[in-house]
């Protein structure tokens, strides 16, 4: 047999109703005015218990989320304190190293010009190390914020799923609460990032200022080093020139002492010969005896002159050698 398509039903209204059906509709409408809702014998205790239980679970879920946020805040605070302490120690160490480089130049006048200027490369290495400290600190801040955001995001997901399962509030109310908490978290992140940015800007400005001041201090340090080197050389020369080694050296005293001894002994010999000549009386006082004494005295004088000349030549050579060293 052929299946005919179903005809669409015509809308039912009061004009198409039969008189009998019209009477039934009126009867039902009249009956609806006298229907009274039923009264529970337990006062809806189970419903109230379920509502209270859902409320407790709802508040517990929120409290769990609050605990997650508090734990994330505590971890962030501890990590930030450690990173800040490490940065401060690194900065203090760099400052001490720069001061040591300055002292190594100012307090060492024996350095050459090339060695003194080469010390600046060491100071630049300290600046580069301090810049790396700031960069690592910035990376630590990014890592800490990522960990905090991930923890809070997971906490919000858990809270949203729990609220949908508990159904203590309507879905749109739950979504509104989640959005409010997410907005709070985003606001905290933005405030912290702003504070981080301000701090990093201050660190960069402080680094630039310190580098500029260090360069000026370095120029002053080089100037002081030049003066110290000049004064050291001058003082060393004056000290050396006024020292006993040059004003009264040992070799000079030894030569003069030898010369004095030679002249003294020669004079004693000559005076003894002359005293002997005084004791001669005729007939022993003869021309030959006088000539012998004269020859002996002349020989002593000649030996004294030769010895004295040798000592004087030695003294001149030593003086010239001293002057060349001076």
PDB file of N, CA, C and O in Angstrom, residues 12-79:
ATOM      1  N   UNK A  12      -5.523  24.260  17.293  1.00  0.00           N
ATOM      2  CA  UNK A  12      -6.793  24.101  18.011  1.00  0.00           C
ATOM      3  C   UNK A  12      -7.164  25.405  18.678  1.00  0.00           C
ATOM      4  O   UNK A  12      -6.337  26.013  19.341  1.00  0.00           O
ATOM      5  N   UNK A  13      -8.313  25.871  18.517  1.00  0.00           N
ATOM      6  CA  UNK A  13      -8.807  27.055  19.202  1.00  0.00           C
ATOM      7  C   UNK A  13     -10.262  26.852  19.589  1.00  0.00           C
ATOM      8  O   UNK A  13     -10.898  25.842  19.243  1.00  0.00           O
ATOM      9  N   UNK A  14     -10.771  27.791  20.330  1.00  0.00           N
ATOM     10  CA  UNK A  14     -12.120  27.643  20.880  1.00  0.00           C
ATOM     11  C   UNK A  14     -13.202  27.598  19.802  1.00  0.00           C
ATOM     12  O   UNK A  14     -14.289  27.054  19.997  1.00  0.00           O
ATOM     13  N   UNK A  15     -12.885  28.179  18.606  1.00  0.00           N
ATOM     14  CA  UNK A  15     -13.885  28.216  17.552  1.00  0.00           C
ATOM     15  C   UNK A  15     -14.126  26.862  16.919  1.00  0.00           C
ATOM     16  O   UNK A  15     -15.199  26.597  16.366  1.00  0.00           O
ATOM     17  N   UNK A  16     -13.074  25.975  16.995  1.00  0.00           N
ATOM     18  CA  UNK A  16     -13.193  24.651  16.388  1.00  0.00           C
ATOM     19  C   UNK A  16     -13.637  23.588  17.366  1.00  0.00           C
ATOM     20  O   UNK A  16     -13.795  22.419  16.995  1.00  0.00           O
ATOM     21  N   UNK A  17     -13.665  23.890  18.638  1.00  0.00           N
ATOM     22  CA  UNK A  17     -14.079  22.912  19.640  1.00  0.00           C
ATOM     23  C   UNK A  17     -15.592  22.645  19.547  1.00  0.00           C
ATOM     24  O   UNK A  17     -16.369  23.541  19.234  1.00  0.00           O
ATOM     25  N   UNK A  18     -15.849  21.461  19.841  1.00  0.00           N
ATOM     26  CA  UNK A  18     -17.295  21.117  19.926  1.00  0.00           C
ATOM     27  C   UNK A  18     -17.857  21.641  21.211  1.00  0.00           C
ATOM     28  O   UNK A  18     -17.122  22.053  22.115  1.00  0.00           O
ATOM     29  N   UNK A  19     -19.179  21.603  21.276  1.00  0.00           N
ATOM     30  CA  UNK A  19     -19.814  22.101  22.508  1.00  0.00           C
ATOM     31  C   UNK A  19     -19.444  21.270  23.696  1.00  0.00           C
ATOM     32  O   UNK A  19     -19.222  21.789  24.803  1.00  0.00           O
ATOM     33  N   UNK A  20     -19.239  19.943  23.558  1.00  0.00           N
ATOM     34  CA  UNK A  20     -18.888  19.073  24.677  1.00  0.00           C
ATOM     35  C   UNK A  20     -17.490  19.360  25.170  1.00  0.00           C
ATOM     36  O   UNK A  20     -17.251  19.470  26.380  1.00  0.00           O
ATOM     37  N   UNK A  21     -16.572  19.471  24.214  1.00  0.00           N
ATOM     38  CA  UNK A  21     -15.181  19.754  24.619  1.00  0.00           C
ATOM     39  C   UNK A  21     -15.068  21.126  25.260  1.00  0.00           C
ATOM     40  O   UNK A  21     -14.280  21.317  26.199  1.00  0.00           O
ATOM     41  N   UNK A  22     -15.830  22.041  24.806  1.00  0.00           N
ATOM     42  CA  UNK A  22     -15.826  23.368  25.408  1.00  0.00           C
ATOM     43  C   UNK A  22     -16.269  23.324  26.856  1.00  0.00           C
ATOM     44  O   UNK A  22     -15.709  23.994  27.723  1.00  0.00           O
ATOM     45  N   UNK A  23     -17.242  22.478  27.156  1.00  0.00           N
ATOM     46  CA  UNK A  23     -17.711  22.342  28.531  1.00  0.00           C
ATOM     47  C   UNK A  23     -16.642  21.748  29.417  1.00  0.00           C
ATOM     48  O   UNK A  23     -16.430  22.182  30.564  1.00  0.00           O
ATOM     49  N   UNK A  24     -15.875  20.763  28.888  1.00  0.00           N
ATOM     50  CA  UNK A  24     -14.795  20.134  29.695  1.00  0.00           C
ATOM     51  C   UNK A  24     -13.677  21.122  29.997  1.00  0.00           C
ATOM     52  O   UNK A  24     -13.101  21.160  31.099  1.00  0.00           O
ATOM     53  N   UNK A  25     -13.331  21.925  29.009  1.00  0.00           N
ATOM     54  CA  UNK A  25     -12.263  22.913  29.226  1.00  0.00           C
ATOM     55  C   UNK A  25     -12.652  23.895  30.305  1.00  0.00           C
ATOM     56  O   UNK A  25     -11.855  24.259  31.180  1.00  0.00           O
ATOM     57  N   UNK A  26     -13.890  24.336  30.288  1.00  0.00           N
ATOM     58  CA  UNK A  26     -14.341  25.266  31.325  1.00  0.00           C
ATOM     59  C   UNK A  26     -14.290  24.637  32.697  1.00  0.00           C
ATOM     60  O   UNK A  26     -13.944  25.284  33.696  1.00  0.00           O
ATOM     61  N   UNK A  27     -14.634  23.350  32.763  1.00  0.00           N
ATOM     62  CA  UNK A  27     -14.612  22.652  34.049  1.00  0.00           C
ATOM     63  C   UNK A  27     -13.190  22.550  34.605  1.00  0.00           C
ATOM     64  O   UNK A  27     -12.933  22.757  35.793  1.00  0.00           O
ATOM     65  N   UNK A  28     -12.226  22.246  33.720  1.00  0.00           N
ATOM     66  CA  UNK A  28     -10.828  22.136  34.171  1.00  0.00           C
ATOM     67  C   UNK A  28     -10.300  23.484  34.629  1.00  0.00           C
ATOM     68  O   UNK A  28      -9.601  23.602  35.643  1.00  0.00           O
ATOM     69  N   UNK A  29     -10.652  24.523  33.908  1.00  0.00           N
ATOM     70  CA  UNK A  29     -10.200  25.864  34.305  1.00  0.00           C
ATOM     71  C   UNK A  29     -10.771  26.264  35.656  1.00  0.00           C
ATOM     72  O   UNK A  29     -10.087  26.888  36.484  1.00  0.00           O
ATOM     73  N   UNK A  30     -11.972  25.911  35.912  1.00  0.00           N
ATOM     74  CA  UNK A  30     -12.576  26.225  37.207  1.00  0.00           C
ATOM     75  C   UNK A  30     -11.938  25.427  38.321  1.00  0.00           C
ATOM     76  O   UNK A  30     -11.779  25.897  39.449  1.00  0.00           O
ATOM     77  N   UNK A  31     -11.557  24.195  38.005  1.00  0.00           N
ATOM     78  CA  UNK A  31     -10.928  23.344  39.024  1.00  0.00           C
ATOM     79  C   UNK A  31      -9.552  23.856  39.406  1.00  0.00           C
ATOM     80  O   UNK A  31      -9.126  23.735  40.564  1.00  0.00           O
ATOM     81  N   UNK A  32      -8.826  24.469  38.450  1.00  0.00           N
ATOM     82  CA  UNK A  32      -7.467  24.941  38.732  1.00  0.00           C
ATOM     83  C   UNK A  32      -7.436  26.061  39.760  1.00  0.00           C
ATOM     84  O   UNK A  32      -6.438  26.253  40.465  1.00  0.00           O
ATOM     85  N   UNK A  33      -8.549  26.771  39.884  1.00  0.00           N
ATOM     86  CA  UNK A  33      -8.607  27.849  40.868  1.00  0.00           C
ATOM     87  C   UNK A  33      -8.682  27.339  42.291  1.00  0.00           C
ATOM     88  O   UNK A  33      -8.391  28.067  43.229  1.00  0.00           O
ATOM     89  N   UNK A  34      -9.057  26.092  42.466  1.00  0.00           N
ATOM     90  CA  UNK A  34      -9.236  25.542  43.827  1.00  0.00           C
ATOM     91  C   UNK A  34      -8.154  24.565  44.214  1.00  0.00           C
ATOM     92  O   UNK A  34      -8.257  23.925  45.260  1.00  0.00           O
ATOM     93  N   UNK A  35      -7.094  24.433  43.371  1.00  0.00           N
ATOM     94  CA  UNK A  35      -5.992  23.505  43.704  1.00  0.00           C
ATOM     95  C   UNK A  35      -5.080  24.150  44.744  1.00  0.00           C
ATOM     96  O   UNK A  35      -4.660  25.298  44.600  1.00  0.00           O
ATOM     97  N   UNK A  36      -4.760  23.451  45.813  1.00  0.00           N
ATOM     98  CA  UNK A  36      -3.908  23.926  46.916  1.00  0.00           C
ATOM     99  C   UNK A  36      -2.675  23.041  46.989  1.00  0.00           C
ATOM    100  O   UNK A  36      -2.789  21.807  46.928  1.00  0.00           O
ATOM    101  N   UNK A  37      -1.483  23.671  47.129  1.00  0.00           N
ATOM    102  CA  UNK A  37      -0.235  22.906  47.209  1.00  0.00           C
ATOM    103  C   UNK A  37      -0.178  22.039  48.441  1.00  0.00           C
ATOM    104  O   UNK A  37      -0.711  22.386  49.500  1.00  0.00           O
ATOM    105  N   UNK A  38       0.554  20.927  48.311  1.00  0.00           N
ATOM    106  CA  UNK A  38       0.664  20.004  49.430  1.00  0.00           C
ATOM    107  C   UNK A  38       1.631  20.502  50.489  1.00  0.00           C
ATOM    108  O   UNK A  38       2.512  21.310  50.228  1.00  0.00           O
ATOM    109  N   UNK A  39       1.483  20.019  51.709  1.00  0.00           N
ATOM    110  CA  UNK A  39       2.320  20.394  52.853  1.00  0.00           C
ATOM    111  C   UNK A  39       3.126  19.192  53.283  1.00  0.00           C
ATOM    112  O   UNK A  39       2.571  18.114  53.500  1.00  0.00           O
ATOM    113  N   UNK A  40       4.545  19.388  53.421  1.00  0.00           N
ATOM    114  CA  UNK A  40       5.416  18.286  53.822  1.00  0.00           C
ATOM    115  C   UNK A  40       5.265  18.028  55.304  1.00  0.00           C
ATOM    116  O   UNK A  40       5.188  18.966  56.121  1.00  0.00           O
ATOM    117  N   UNK A  41       5.239  16.760  55.660  1.00  0.00           N
ATOM    118  CA  UNK A  41       5.109  16.389  57.076  1.00  0.00           C
ATOM    119  C   UNK A  41       6.415  16.590  57.838  1.00  0.00           C
ATOM    120  O   UNK A  41       6.420  16.708  59.065  1.00  0.00           O
ATOM    121  N   UNK A  42       7.588  16.635  57.097  1.00  0.00           N
ATOM    122  CA  UNK A  42       8.909  16.812  57.752  1.00  0.00           C
ATOM    123  C   UNK A  42       9.453  18.211  57.589  1.00  0.00           C
ATOM    124  O   UNK A  42      10.582  18.480  57.996  1.00  0.00           O
ATOM    125  N   UNK A  43       8.664  19.102  56.989  1.00  0.00           N
ATOM    126  CA  UNK A  43       9.164  20.473  56.795  1.00  0.00           C
ATOM    127  C   UNK A  43      10.302  20.553  55.797  1.00  0.00           C
ATOM    128  O   UNK A  43      11.164  21.414  55.928  1.00  0.00           O
ATOM    129  N   UNK A  44      10.353  19.621  54.828  1.00  0.00           N
ATOM    130  CA  UNK A  44      11.394  19.590  53.799  1.00  0.00           C
ATOM    131  C   UNK A  44      12.794  19.507  54.414  1.00  0.00           C
ATOM    132  O   UNK A  44      13.734  20.192  54.022  1.00  0.00           O
ATOM    133  N   UNK A  45      12.919  18.642  55.409  1.00  0.00           N
ATOM    134  CA  UNK A  45      14.189  18.527  56.129  1.00  0.00           C
ATOM    135  C   UNK A  45      15.309  18.008  55.234  1.00  0.00           C
ATOM    136  O   UNK A  45      16.451  18.464  55.303  1.00  0.00           O
ATOM    137  N   UNK A  46      14.996  17.046  54.388  1.00  0.00           N
ATOM    138  CA  UNK A  46      16.033  16.475  53.514  1.00  0.00           C
ATOM    139  C   UNK A  46      16.528  17.524  52.518  1.00  0.00           C
ATOM    140  O   UNK A  46      17.719  17.586  52.219  1.00  0.00           O
ATOM    141  N   UNK A  47      15.570  18.312  52.022  1.00  0.00           N
ATOM    142  CA  UNK A  47      15.983  19.352  51.081  1.00  0.00           C
ATOM    143  C   UNK A  47      16.894  20.377  51.768  1.00  0.00           C
ATOM    144  O   UNK A  47      17.917  20.805  51.239  1.00  0.00           O
ATOM    145  N   UNK A  48      16.487  20.755  52.989  1.00  0.00           N
ATOM    146  CA  UNK A  48      17.300  21.706  53.738  1.00  0.00           C
ATOM    147  C   UNK A  48      18.674  21.129  54.051  1.00  0.00           C
ATOM    148  O   UNK A  48      19.702  21.820  53.986  1.00  0.00           O
ATOM    149  N   UNK A  49      18.725  19.801  54.388  1.00  0.00           N
ATOM    150  CA  UNK A  49      19.997  19.149  54.675  1.00  0.00           C
ATOM    151  C   UNK A  49      20.881  19.129  53.434  1.00  0.00           C
ATOM    152  O   UNK A  49      22.102  19.379  53.512  1.00  0.00           O
ATOM    153  N   UNK A  50      20.271  18.832  52.287  1.00  0.00           N
ATOM    154  CA  UNK A  50      21.034  18.823  51.040  1.00  0.00           C
ATOM    155  C   UNK A  50      21.568  20.219  50.720  1.00  0.00           C
ATOM    156  O   UNK A  50      22.719  20.374  50.280  1.00  0.00           O
ATOM    157  N   UNK A  51      20.718  21.218  50.929  1.00  0.00           N
ATOM    158  CA  UNK A  51      21.173  22.587  50.677  1.00  0.00           C
ATOM    159  C   UNK A  51      22.324  22.969  51.602  1.00  0.00           C
ATOM    160  O   UNK A  51      23.313  23.593  51.182  1.00  0.00           O
ATOM    161  N   UNK A  52      22.219  22.597  52.876  1.00  0.00           N
ATOM    162  CA  UNK A  52      23.284  22.909  53.830  1.00  0.00           C
ATOM    163  C   UNK A  52      24.572  22.171  53.478  1.00  0.00           C
ATOM    164  O   UNK A  52      25.674  22.722  53.575  1.00  0.00           O
ATOM    165  N   UNK A  53      24.410  20.916  53.058  1.00  0.00           N
ATOM    166  CA  UNK A  53      25.586  20.135  52.679  1.00  0.00           C
ATOM    167  C   UNK A  53      26.260  20.736  51.451  1.00  0.00           C
ATOM    168  O   UNK A  53      27.492  20.832  51.375  1.00  0.00           O
ATOM    169  N   UNK A  54      25.463  21.153  50.468  1.00  0.00           N
ATOM    170  CA  UNK A  54      26.031  21.782  49.274  1.00  0.00           C
ATOM    171  C   UNK A  54      26.713  23.107  49.624  1.00  0.00           C
ATOM    172  O   UNK A  54      27.770  23.438  49.065  1.00  0.00           O
ATOM    173  N   UNK A  55      26.100  23.842  50.534  1.00  0.00           N
ATOM    174  CA  UNK A  55      26.709  25.097  50.955  1.00  0.00           C
ATOM    175  C   UNK A  55      28.064  24.848  51.616  1.00  0.00           C
ATOM    176  O   UNK A  55      29.038  25.568  51.367  1.00  0.00           O
ATOM    177  N   UNK A  56      28.113  23.817  52.488  1.00  0.00           N
ATOM    178  CA  UNK A  56      29.373  23.490  53.163  1.00  0.00           C
ATOM    179  C   UNK A  56      30.443  23.088  52.159  1.00  0.00           C
ATOM    180  O   UNK A  56      31.599  23.533  52.246  1.00  0.00           O
ATOM    181  N   UNK A  57      30.049  22.226  51.193  1.00  0.00           N
ATOM    182  CA  UNK A  57      31.010  21.812  50.174  1.00  0.00           C
ATOM    183  C   UNK A  57      31.445  23.002  49.312  1.00  0.00           C
ATOM    184  O   UNK A  57      32.609  23.107  48.923  1.00  0.00           O
ATOM    185  N   UNK A  58      30.485  23.881  49.026  1.00  0.00           N
ATOM    186  CA  UNK A  58      30.793  25.069  48.237  1.00  0.00           C
ATOM    187  C   UNK A  58      31.809  25.953  48.963  1.00  0.00           C
ATOM    188  O   UNK A  58      32.818  26.389  48.378  1.00  0.00           O
ATOM    189  N   UNK A  59      31.578  26.192  50.251  1.00  0.00           N
ATOM    190  CA  UNK A  59      32.513  27.011  51.027  1.00  0.00           C
ATOM    191  C   UNK A  59      33.859  26.314  51.191  1.00  0.00           C
ATOM    192  O   UNK A  59      34.908  26.964  51.196  1.00  0.00           O
ATOM    193  N   UNK A  60      33.819  24.977  51.318  1.00  0.00           N
ATOM    194  CA  UNK A  60      35.076  24.231  51.443  1.00  0.00           C
ATOM    195  C   UNK A  60      35.897  24.341  50.158  1.00  0.00           C
ATOM    196  O   UNK A  60      37.134  24.478  50.195  1.00  0.00           O
ATOM    197  N   UNK A  61      35.221  24.281  48.996  1.00  0.00           N
ATOM    198  CA  UNK A  61      35.929  24.420  47.720  1.00  0.00           C
ATOM    199  C   UNK A  61      36.575  25.804  47.607  1.00  0.00           C
ATOM    200  O   UNK A  61      37.719  25.938  47.147  1.00  0.00           O
ATOM    201  N   UNK A  62      35.826  26.826  48.021  1.00  0.00           N
ATOM    202  CA  UNK A  62      36.397  28.183  47.998  1.00  0.00           C
ATOM    203  C   UNK A  62      37.580  28.278  48.946  1.00  0.00           C
ATOM    204  O   UNK A  62      38.599  28.908  48.641  1.00  0.00           O
ATOM    205  N   UNK A  63      37.460  27.647  50.122  1.00  0.00           N
ATOM    206  CA  UNK A  63      38.552  27.679  51.094  1.00  0.00           C
ATOM    207  C   UNK A  63      39.793  26.961  50.558  1.00  0.00           C
ATOM    208  O   UNK A  63      40.927  27.401  50.778  1.00  0.00           O
ATOM    209  N   UNK A  64      39.585  25.854  49.828  1.00  0.00           N
ATOM    210  CA  UNK A  64      40.716  25.152  49.209  1.00  0.00           C
ATOM    211  C   UNK A  64      41.419  26.059  48.206  1.00  0.00           C
ATOM    212  O   UNK A  64      42.651  26.130  48.151  1.00  0.00           O
ATOM    213  N   UNK A  65      40.620  26.787  47.430  1.00  0.00           N
ATOM    214  CA  UNK A  65      41.212  27.723  46.473  1.00  0.00           C
ATOM    215  C   UNK A  65      41.981  28.822  47.201  1.00  0.00           C
ATOM    216  O   UNK A  65      43.086  29.197  46.782  1.00  0.00           O
ATOM    217  N   UNK A  66      41.400  29.335  48.298  1.00  0.00           N
ATOM    218  CA  UNK A  66      42.105  30.356  49.071  1.00  0.00           C
ATOM    219  C   UNK A  66      43.431  29.795  49.602  1.00  0.00           C
ATOM    220  O   UNK A  66      44.442  30.511  49.638  1.00  0.00           O
ATOM    221  N   UNK A  67      43.432  28.530  50.023  1.00  0.00           N
ATOM    222  CA  UNK A  67      44.668  27.914  50.521  1.00  0.00           C
ATOM    223  C   UNK A  67      45.700  27.797  49.412  1.00  0.00           C
ATOM    224  O   UNK A  67      46.909  28.016  49.630  1.00  0.00           O
ATOM    225  N   UNK A  68      45.233  27.455  48.191  1.00  0.00           N
ATOM    226  CA  UNK A  68      46.164  27.365  47.052  1.00  0.00           C
ATOM    227  C   UNK A  68      46.791  28.720  46.771  1.00  0.00           C
ATOM    228  O   UNK A  68      48.003  28.840  46.554  1.00  0.00           O
ATOM    229  N   UNK A  69      45.957  29.779  46.787  1.00  0.00           N
ATOM    230  CA  UNK A  69      46.480  31.128  46.541  1.00  0.00           C
ATOM    231  C   UNK A  69      47.456  31.540  47.637  1.00  0.00           C
ATOM    232  O   UNK A  69      48.513  32.125  47.366  1.00  0.00           O
ATOM    233  N   UNK A  70      47.102  31.231  48.905  1.00  0.00           N
ATOM    234  CA  UNK A  70      47.995  31.594  50.017  1.00  0.00           C
ATOM    235  C   UNK A  70      49.324  30.858  49.916  1.00  0.00           C
ATOM    236  O   UNK A  70      50.399  31.443  50.142  1.00  0.00           O
ATOM    237  N   UNK A  71      49.270  29.559  49.540  1.00  0.00           N
ATOM    238  CA  UNK A  71      50.511  28.799  49.380  1.00  0.00           C
ATOM    239  C   UNK A  71      51.345  29.347  48.238  1.00  0.00           C
ATOM    240  O   UNK A  71      52.579  29.469  48.354  1.00  0.00           O
ATOM    241  N   UNK A  72      50.676  29.711  47.128  1.00  0.00           N
ATOM    242  CA  UNK A  72      51.413  30.296  46.000  1.00  0.00           C
ATOM    243  C   UNK A  72      52.034  31.635  46.386  1.00  0.00           C
ATOM    244  O   UNK A  72      53.168  31.940  45.995  1.00  0.00           O
ATOM    245  N   UNK A  73      51.295  32.439  47.169  1.00  0.00           N
ATOM    246  CA  UNK A  73      51.844  33.725  47.626  1.00  0.00           C
ATOM    247  C   UNK A  73      53.064  33.516  48.513  1.00  0.00           C
ATOM    248  O   UNK A  73      54.060  34.248  48.405  1.00  0.00           O
ATOM    249  N   UNK A  74      52.987  32.514  49.404  1.00  0.00           N
ATOM    250  CA  UNK A  74      54.111  32.246  50.305  1.00  0.00           C
ATOM    251  C   UNK A  74      55.341  31.781  49.525  1.00  0.00           C
ATOM    252  O   UNK A  74      56.461  32.248  49.778  1.00  0.00           O
ATOM    253  N   UNK A  75      55.141  30.880  48.563  1.00  0.00           N
ATOM    254  CA  UNK A  75      56.269  30.421  47.746  1.00  0.00           C
ATOM    255  C   UNK A  75      56.866  31.567  46.941  1.00  0.00           C
ATOM    256  O   UNK A  75      58.090  31.690  46.816  1.00  0.00           O
ATOM    257  N   UNK A  76      55.987  32.432  46.411  1.00  0.00           N
ATOM    258  CA  UNK A  76      56.473  33.580  45.653  1.00  0.00           C
ATOM    259  C   UNK A  76      57.283  34.514  46.542  1.00  0.00           C
ATOM    260  O   UNK A  76      58.350  35.023  46.139  1.00  0.00           O
ATOM    261  N   UNK A  77      56.810  34.734  47.757  1.00  0.00           N
ATOM    262  CA  UNK A  77      57.512  35.636  48.682  1.00  0.00           C
ATOM    263  C   UNK A  77      58.874  35.073  49.058  1.00  0.00           C
ATOM    264  O   UNK A  77      59.877  35.798  49.076  1.00  0.00           O
ATOM    265  N   UNK A  78      58.931  33.766  49.354  1.00  0.00           N
ATOM    266  CA  UNK A  78      60.212  33.152  49.717  1.00  0.00           C
ATOM    267  C   UNK A  78      61.186  33.182  48.544  1.00  0.00           C
ATOM    268  O   UNK A  78      62.364  33.504  48.711  1.00  0.00           O
ATOM    269  N   UNK A  79      60.690  32.838  47.349  1.00  0.00           N
ATOM    270  CA  UNK A  79      61.573  32.856  46.169  1.00  0.00           C
ATOM    271  C   UNK A  79      62.063  34.266  45.878  1.00  0.00           C
ATOM    272  O   UNK A  79      63.232  34.478  45.529  1.00  0.00           O
TER     273      UNK A  79
END
